[in-house]
């Protein structure tokens, strides 16, 4: 239980609603900032404007999955007001307060470090990333089905990267009967992909390997599907980039070549916000019980 814990939420999307529900259920004292346009207000949660005074008693500050942009702005689909985190605002937090987000850009990391505040990035955790890979793979399949005139079954599909999302994506395609090639960089990933029944190759051989594909799913967050690679991809192919922005594909050149290429980050929050929210809620509540109730502060 989180009885007596003061938790403040700033901004977010539909996923955040599940997290709020969970913490209210655990008896936390919840304050919402940037939720003024909610159609159905939460019973047991107070609404406030963003100010130093609103943060003075917080034990935990919960930010959206992408905490802030590089100017400190916090996105909220439930408010028309601009929300910006500054050093003055974070400086008003108690020193034991913990800041939780999905992923933090350099601005937020530097801000927390300068104020001596503990920052927890949930998407850096293996368990959260693995759970999130499930709605990511389902969303990628939805996009592929909507943008092709063939079945996934029997398709020549390629997955670049064999990490937490790449592995789930490859297994999902395989389960639907696709012929799956997996691009890897490490020998151990090559061995595991082979053992699981995929056709592995090293990404240095990508130019040759793309020559006959129908679908390509990229999970590598660096430029890998370059203009040169795209020159050898069939025009019928559909490219779906699941890596975080700006992705790993040359979208401009793909468009010039008449190849359909889409950047699709944040799919869990788009295709399954309730499930994605529950994943975050379960992990966050467990961490808060440990961090807040056990008195854990910054290291």
CSV table of C-alpha atoms in Angstrom, one decimal:
chain,number,residue,atom,x,y,z
A,1,UNK,CA,0.0,0.0,0.0
A,2,UNK,CA,1.0,3.6,-0.6
A,3,UNK,CA,-1.0,5.2,2.2
A,4,UNK,CA,0.3,8.7,2.9
A,5,UNK,CA,2.5,8.9,-0.2
A,6,UNK,CA,2.1,12.1,-2.1
A,7,UNK,CA,2.3,11.4,-5.9
A,8,UNK,CA,2.0,14.0,-8.6
A,9,UNK,CA,1.3,13.3,-12.2
A,10,UNK,CA,2.2,15.8,-14.9
A,11,UNK,CA,0.8,15.2,-18.4
A,12,UNK,CA,0.5,12.1,-20.3
A,13,UNK,CA,-1.8,10.1,-22.6
A,14,UNK,CA,-4.4,7.3,-22.1
A,15,UNK,CA,-1.7,5.0,-20.6
A,16,UNK,CA,-1.4,7.4,-17.7
A,17,UNK,CA,-5.0,6.9,-16.7
A,18,UNK,CA,-4.4,3.2,-15.8
A,19,UNK,CA,-1.4,4.2,-13.7
A,20,UNK,CA,-3.5,6.9,-11.9
A,21,UNK,CA,-6.2,4.3,-11.2
A,22,UNK,CA,-3.7,1.8,-9.8
A,23,UNK,CA,-2.1,4.3,-7.4
A,24,UNK,CA,-5.5,5.6,-6.1
A,25,UNK,CA,-6.4,2.0,-5.5
A,26,UNK,CA,-3.2,1.6,-3.4
A,27,UNK,CA,-4.3,4.6,-1.3
A,28,UNK,CA,-1.7,7.1,-2.5
A,29,UNK,CA,-2.6,10.8,-2.3
A,30,UNK,CA,-2.7,11.7,-6.0
A,31,UNK,CA,-2.5,15.2,-7.6
A,32,UNK,CA,-3.0,15.7,-11.3
A,33,UNK,CA,-1.4,18.5,-13.3
A,34,UNK,CA,-2.3,18.9,-17.0
A,35,UNK,CA,-5.5,16.8,-16.8
A,36,UNK,CA,-8.0,19.7,-16.9
A,37,UNK,CA,-9.8,18.4,-20.0
A,38,UNK,CA,-10.5,14.9,-18.7
A,39,UNK,CA,-14.1,13.9,-19.6
A,40,UNK,CA,-14.4,11.8,-16.4
A,41,UNK,CA,-12.4,13.2,-13.5
A,42,UNK,CA,-10.9,10.8,-11.0
A,43,UNK,CA,-12.6,10.4,-7.6
A,44,UNK,CA,-9.9,10.7,-5.0
A,45,UNK,CA,-7.5,12.8,-7.0
A,46,UNK,CA,-6.9,16.6,-6.8
A,47,UNK,CA,-6.3,18.8,-9.8
A,48,UNK,CA,-3.7,21.7,-9.6
A,49,UNK,CA,-1.8,24.0,-11.9
A,50,UNK,CA,1.9,23.6,-12.4
A,51,UNK,CA,3.8,25.7,-9.9
A,52,UNK,CA,6.6,25.3,-7.3
A,53,UNK,CA,4.0,25.2,-4.5
A,54,UNK,CA,2.2,22.3,-6.1
A,55,UNK,CA,5.4,20.2,-5.9
A,56,UNK,CA,6.6,21.0,-2.4
A,57,UNK,CA,5.3,17.9,-0.6
A,58,UNK,CA,5.7,15.3,-3.4
A,59,UNK,CA,7.2,11.9,-2.6
A,60,UNK,CA,7.0,10.9,-6.3
A,61,UNK,CA,6.6,12.8,-9.6
A,62,UNK,CA,5.3,10.8,-12.5
A,63,UNK,CA,5.9,12.0,-16.1
A,64,UNK,CA,4.6,10.7,-19.4
A,65,UNK,CA,6.4,7.8,-21.2
A,66,UNK,CA,8.6,10.4,-23.0
A,67,UNK,CA,9.3,12.6,-20.0
A,68,UNK,CA,10.0,15.9,-21.7
A,69,UNK,CA,11.3,17.2,-25.0
A,70,UNK,CA,14.7,19.0,-25.2
A,71,UNK,CA,13.1,22.3,-24.1
A,72,UNK,CA,11.5,20.7,-21.1
A,73,UNK,CA,8.0,20.6,-22.4
A,74,UNK,CA,5.7,17.8,-21.1
A,75,UNK,CA,3.1,16.5,-23.5
A,76,UNK,CA,-0.5,16.1,-22.3
A,77,UNK,CA,-3.4,15.2,-24.5
A,78,UNK,CA,-5.8,16.1,-21.6
A,79,UNK,CA,-4.8,19.8,-21.5
A,80,UNK,CA,-4.5,22.8,-23.8
A,81,UNK,CA,-2.0,24.5,-21.5
A,82,UNK,CA,1.7,24.3,-22.1
A,83,UNK,CA,3.6,22.4,-19.4
A,84,UNK,CA,7.3,23.0,-19.0
A,85,UNK,CA,9.7,21.6,-16.4
A,86,UNK,CA,12.3,24.0,-15.2
A,87,UNK,CA,15.1,23.9,-12.7
A,88,UNK,CA,13.0,26.2,-10.4
A,89,UNK,CA,10.1,23.7,-10.5
A,90,UNK,CA,12.2,20.6,-9.8
A,91,UNK,CA,14.1,22.5,-7.2
A,92,UNK,CA,10.9,22.8,-5.1
A,93,UNK,CA,10.7,19.0,-4.8
A,94,UNK,CA,11.8,17.4,-1.6
A,95,UNK,CA,15.3,15.9,-2.0
A,96,UNK,CA,13.9,12.4,-1.3
A,97,UNK,CA,11.4,12.6,-4.1
A,98,UNK,CA,11.7,10.2,-7.0
A,99,UNK,CA,10.9,11.1,-10.6
A,100,UNK,CA,9.5,8.3,-12.8
A,101,UNK,CA,9.2,8.3,-16.6
A,102,UNK,CA,9.3,5.9,-19.5
A,103,UNK,CA,12.4,7.3,-21.1
A,104,UNK,CA,14.4,10.5,-20.4
A,105,UNK,CA,16.0,12.8,-22.9
A,106,UNK,CA,19.3,14.6,-22.0
A,107,UNK,CA,17.4,17.7,-20.9
A,108,UNK,CA,15.5,15.8,-18.1
A,109,UNK,CA,18.5,13.7,-17.1
A,110,UNK,CA,20.6,16.9,-16.7
A,111,UNK,CA,17.8,18.6,-14.8
A,112,UNK,CA,17.4,15.8,-12.3
A,113,UNK,CA,21.2,15.5,-11.9
A,114,UNK,CA,21.6,19.2,-11.2
A,115,UNK,CA,18.9,19.0,-8.5
A,116,UNK,CA,20.2,15.8,-7.0
A,117,UNK,CA,17.0,13.9,-7.7
A,118,UNK,CA,16.6,10.2,-8.4
A,119,UNK,CA,15.3,9.5,-11.9
A,120,UNK,CA,13.8,6.1,-12.9
A,121,UNK,CA,13.3,5.2,-16.6
A,122,UNK,CA,10.8,2.4,-16.7
A,123,UNK,CA,11.4,1.5,-20.4
A,124,UNK,CA,15.1,0.8,-19.5
A,125,UNK,CA,13.9,-2.2,-17.5
A,126,UNK,CA,13.9,-5.5,-19.3
A,127,UNK,CA,10.6,-6.6,-17.8
A,128,UNK,CA,8.7,-3.5,-19.0
A,129,UNK,CA,10.4,-3.6,-22.5
A,130,UNK,CA,9.6,-7.2,-22.9
A,131,UNK,CA,5.9,-6.7,-21.9
A,132,UNK,CA,5.7,-3.7,-24.2
A,133,UNK,CA,7.1,-5.7,-27.1
A,134,UNK,CA,3.8,-7.6,-27.3
A,135,UNK,CA,1.5,-4.7,-28.2
A,136,UNK,CA,4.4,-3.3,-30.4
A,137,UNK,CA,4.4,-6.5,-32.5
A,138,UNK,CA,0.6,-6.6,-32.7
A,139,UNK,CA,0.5,-2.9,-33.8
A,140,UNK,CA,3.3,-3.5,-36.4
A,141,UNK,CA,1.3,-6.5,-37.8
A,142,UNK,CA,-1.8,-4.2,-38.0
A,143,UNK,CA,0.1,-1.7,-40.0
A,144,UNK,CA,1.6,-4.4,-42.3
A,145,UNK,CA,-1.9,-5.9,-43.0
A,146,UNK,CA,-3.4,-2.5,-43.7
A,147,UNK,CA,-0.6,-1.6,-46.2
A,148,UNK,CA,-0.1,-4.8,-48.2
A,149,UNK,CA,-2.2,-6.9,-50.6
A,150,UNK,CA,-0.6,-10.2,-49.5
A,151,UNK,CA,-1.0,-12.4,-46.4
A,152,UNK,CA,1.6,-12.4,-43.6
A,153,UNK,CA,1.5,-16.2,-44.1
A,154,UNK,CA,4.1,-17.1,-46.7
A,155,UNK,CA,5.5,-13.6,-46.9
A,156,UNK,CA,9.2,-12.9,-47.1
A,157,UNK,CA,9.6,-10.9,-43.9
A,158,UNK,CA,12.7,-9.4,-42.4
A,159,UNK,CA,13.4,-8.2,-38.8
A,160,UNK,CA,16.4,-6.0,-38.1
A,161,UNK,CA,17.6,-6.4,-34.5
A,162,UNK,CA,17.2,-9.3,-32.2
A,163,UNK,CA,16.7,-7.5,-28.9
A,164,UNK,CA,13.5,-7.4,-26.8
A,165,UNK,CA,11.3,-6.1,-29.5
A,166,UNK,CA,13.0,-7.8,-32.4
A,167,UNK,CA,12.7,-11.2,-30.9
A,168,UNK,CA,9.0,-10.8,-30.2
A,169,UNK,CA,8.4,-9.4,-33.7
A,170,UNK,CA,10.2,-12.3,-35.3
A,171,UNK,CA,8.3,-14.9,-33.2
A,172,UNK,CA,4.9,-13.3,-34.0
A,173,UNK,CA,5.6,-13.3,-37.8
A,174,UNK,CA,6.8,-16.9,-37.6
A,175,UNK,CA,3.6,-17.9,-35.7
A,176,UNK,CA,1.6,-16.6,-38.6
A,177,UNK,CA,3.6,-18.6,-41.2
A,178,UNK,CA,5.9,-15.9,-42.5
A,179,UNK,CA,9.4,-16.8,-43.7
A,180,UNK,CA,11.5,-14.8,-41.4
A,181,UNK,CA,15.0,-13.5,-41.9
A,182,UNK,CA,16.7,-11.8,-38.9
A,183,UNK,CA,19.5,-9.3,-39.2
A,184,UNK,CA,21.9,-9.4,-36.2
A,185,UNK,CA,25.2,-8.0,-35.2
A,186,UNK,CA,26.3,-10.4,-32.5
A,187,UNK,CA,27.3,-14.1,-33.0
A,188,UNK,CA,25.2,-15.1,-30.0
A,189,UNK,CA,22.1,-13.6,-31.5
A,190,UNK,CA,22.9,-15.4,-34.8
A,191,UNK,CA,23.1,-18.7,-32.9
A,192,UNK,CA,19.9,-18.1,-31.0
A,193,UNK,CA,18.0,-17.0,-34.2
A,194,UNK,CA,19.1,-20.1,-36.0
A,195,UNK,CA,18.1,-22.3,-33.0
A,196,UNK,CA,14.6,-20.7,-33.1
A,197,UNK,CA,14.1,-21.6,-36.7
A,198,UNK,CA,14.7,-18.1,-38.3
A,199,UNK,CA,17.1,-17.4,-41.1
A,200,UNK,CA,19.8,-15.2,-39.5
A,201,UNK,CA,22.3,-13.0,-41.3
A,202,UNK,CA,24.7,-10.3,-40.2
A,203,UNK,CA,23.6,-6.7,-40.8
A,204,UNK,CA,26.8,-6.0,-42.8
A,205,UNK,CA,25.2,-8.3,-45.5
A,206,UNK,CA,21.9,-6.3,-45.5
A,207,UNK,CA,22.3,-5.0,-49.1
A,208,UNK,CA,22.2,-8.5,-50.5
A,209,UNK,CA,19.6,-9.9,-48.1
A,210,UNK,CA,16.9,-7.3,-48.9
A,211,UNK,CA,16.6,-8.2,-52.5
A,212,UNK,CA,13.5,-10.3,-52.3
A,213,UNK,CA,11.6,-9.1,-49.2
A,214,UNK,CA,7.9,-8.2,-48.8
A,215,UNK,CA,8.1,-6.7,-45.3
A,216,UNK,CA,10.8,-5.2,-43.3
A,217,UNK,CA,10.5,-4.4,-39.6
A,218,UNK,CA,13.4,-2.4,-38.1
A,219,UNK,CA,14.1,-2.2,-34.3
A,220,UNK,CA,17.6,-0.8,-34.5
A,221,UNK,CA,17.7,2.9,-33.4
A,222,UNK,CA,20.5,4.0,-35.8
A,223,UNK,CA,20.5,4.6,-39.5
A,224,UNK,CA,20.7,1.2,-41.0
A,225,UNK,CA,18.3,1.2,-43.9
A,226,UNK,CA,20.3,3.7,-45.9
A,227,UNK,CA,19.6,5.0,-49.4
A,228,UNK,CA,22.1,2.5,-50.8
A,229,UNK,CA,20.2,-0.4,-49.1
A,230,UNK,CA,16.9,0.9,-50.4
A,231,UNK,CA,18.1,0.8,-54.0
A,232,UNK,CA,18.1,-3.0,-53.7
A,233,UNK,CA,14.6,-3.3,-52.0
A,234,UNK,CA,11.7,-4.4,-54.2
A,235,UNK,CA,9.2,-1.6,-54.9
A,236,UNK,CA,6.4,-3.9,-53.6
A,237,UNK,CA,8.0,-4.0,-50.1
A,238,UNK,CA,6.6,-2.2,-47.0
A,239,UNK,CA,9.1,-0.9,-44.5
A,240,UNK,CA,8.0,-0.4,-40.9
A,241,UNK,CA,10.4,1.3,-38.4
A,242,UNK,CA,9.7,0.4,-34.8
A,243,UNK,CA,12.8,2.2,-33.4
A,244,UNK,CA,12.5,5.4,-31.4
A,245,UNK,CA,12.6,8.7,-33.3
A,246,UNK,CA,14.2,9.5,-35.7
A,247,UNK,CA,14.3,5.8,-36.6
A,248,UNK,CA,16.8,3.9,-38.7
A,249,UNK,CA,15.5,4.4,-42.2
A,250,UNK,CA,16.1,7.0,-45.0
A,251,UNK,CA,12.4,7.8,-45.4
A,252,UNK,CA,13.0,10.6,-47.9
A,253,UNK,CA,14.8,8.3,-50.3
A,254,UNK,CA,12.3,5.5,-49.8
A,255,UNK,CA,9.5,7.9,-50.8
A,256,UNK,CA,11.6,9.0,-53.8
A,257,UNK,CA,11.9,5.4,-54.9
A,258,UNK,CA,8.2,4.8,-54.5
A,259,UNK,CA,8.6,2.4,-51.5
A,260,UNK,CA,6.2,2.6,-48.7
A,261,UNK,CA,8.1,3.3,-45.4
A,262,UNK,CA,6.6,4.3,-42.1
A,263,UNK,CA,8.0,5.3,-38.7
A,264,UNK,CA,5.8,3.8,-36.0
A,265,UNK,CA,7.2,4.5,-32.6
A,266,UNK,CA,5.1,4.3,-29.4
A,267,UNK,CA,2.8,1.6,-30.8
A,268,UNK,CA,1.8,0.2,-27.3
A,269,UNK,CA,0.2,3.6,-26.4
A,270,UNK,CA,-1.6,3.8,-29.8
A,271,UNK,CA,-2.9,0.3,-30.4
A,272,UNK,CA,-3.4,-0.9,-26.8
A,273,UNK,CA,-3.2,2.0,-24.3
A,274,UNK,CA,-5.1,0.1,-21.6
A,275,UNK,CA,-2.7,-2.9,-21.7
A,276,UNK,CA,0.4,-0.6,-22.0
A,277,UNK,CA,-0.9,1.4,-19.1
A,278,UNK,CA,-1.4,-1.6,-16.9
A,279,UNK,CA,2.2,-2.7,-17.7
A,280,UNK,CA,3.5,0.7,-16.5
A,281,UNK,CA,1.1,0.7,-13.5
A,282,UNK,CA,2.1,-2.7,-12.2
A,283,UNK,CA,5.8,-1.9,-12.4
A,284,UNK,CA,5.6,1.6,-11.2
A,285,UNK,CA,3.5,0.7,-8.1
A,286,UNK,CA,6.0,-2.0,-7.2
A,287,UNK,CA,8.9,0.4,-7.5
A,288,UNK,CA,7.0,3.1,-5.4
A,289,UNK,CA,6.4,0.7,-2.6
A,290,UNK,CA,10.1,0.0,-2.5
A,291,UNK,CA,11.3,3.5,-3.1
A,292,UNK,CA,8.8,5.5,-1.0
A,293,UNK,CA,7.7,3.2,1.7
A,294,UNK,CA,11.2,1.9,2.4
A,295,UNK,CA,12.7,5.4,2.4
A,296,UNK,CA,15.0,4.8,-0.6
A,297,UNK,CA,16.4,8.1,-1.9
A,298,UNK,CA,19.0,9.0,-4.5
A,299,UNK,CA,22.2,7.0,-4.4
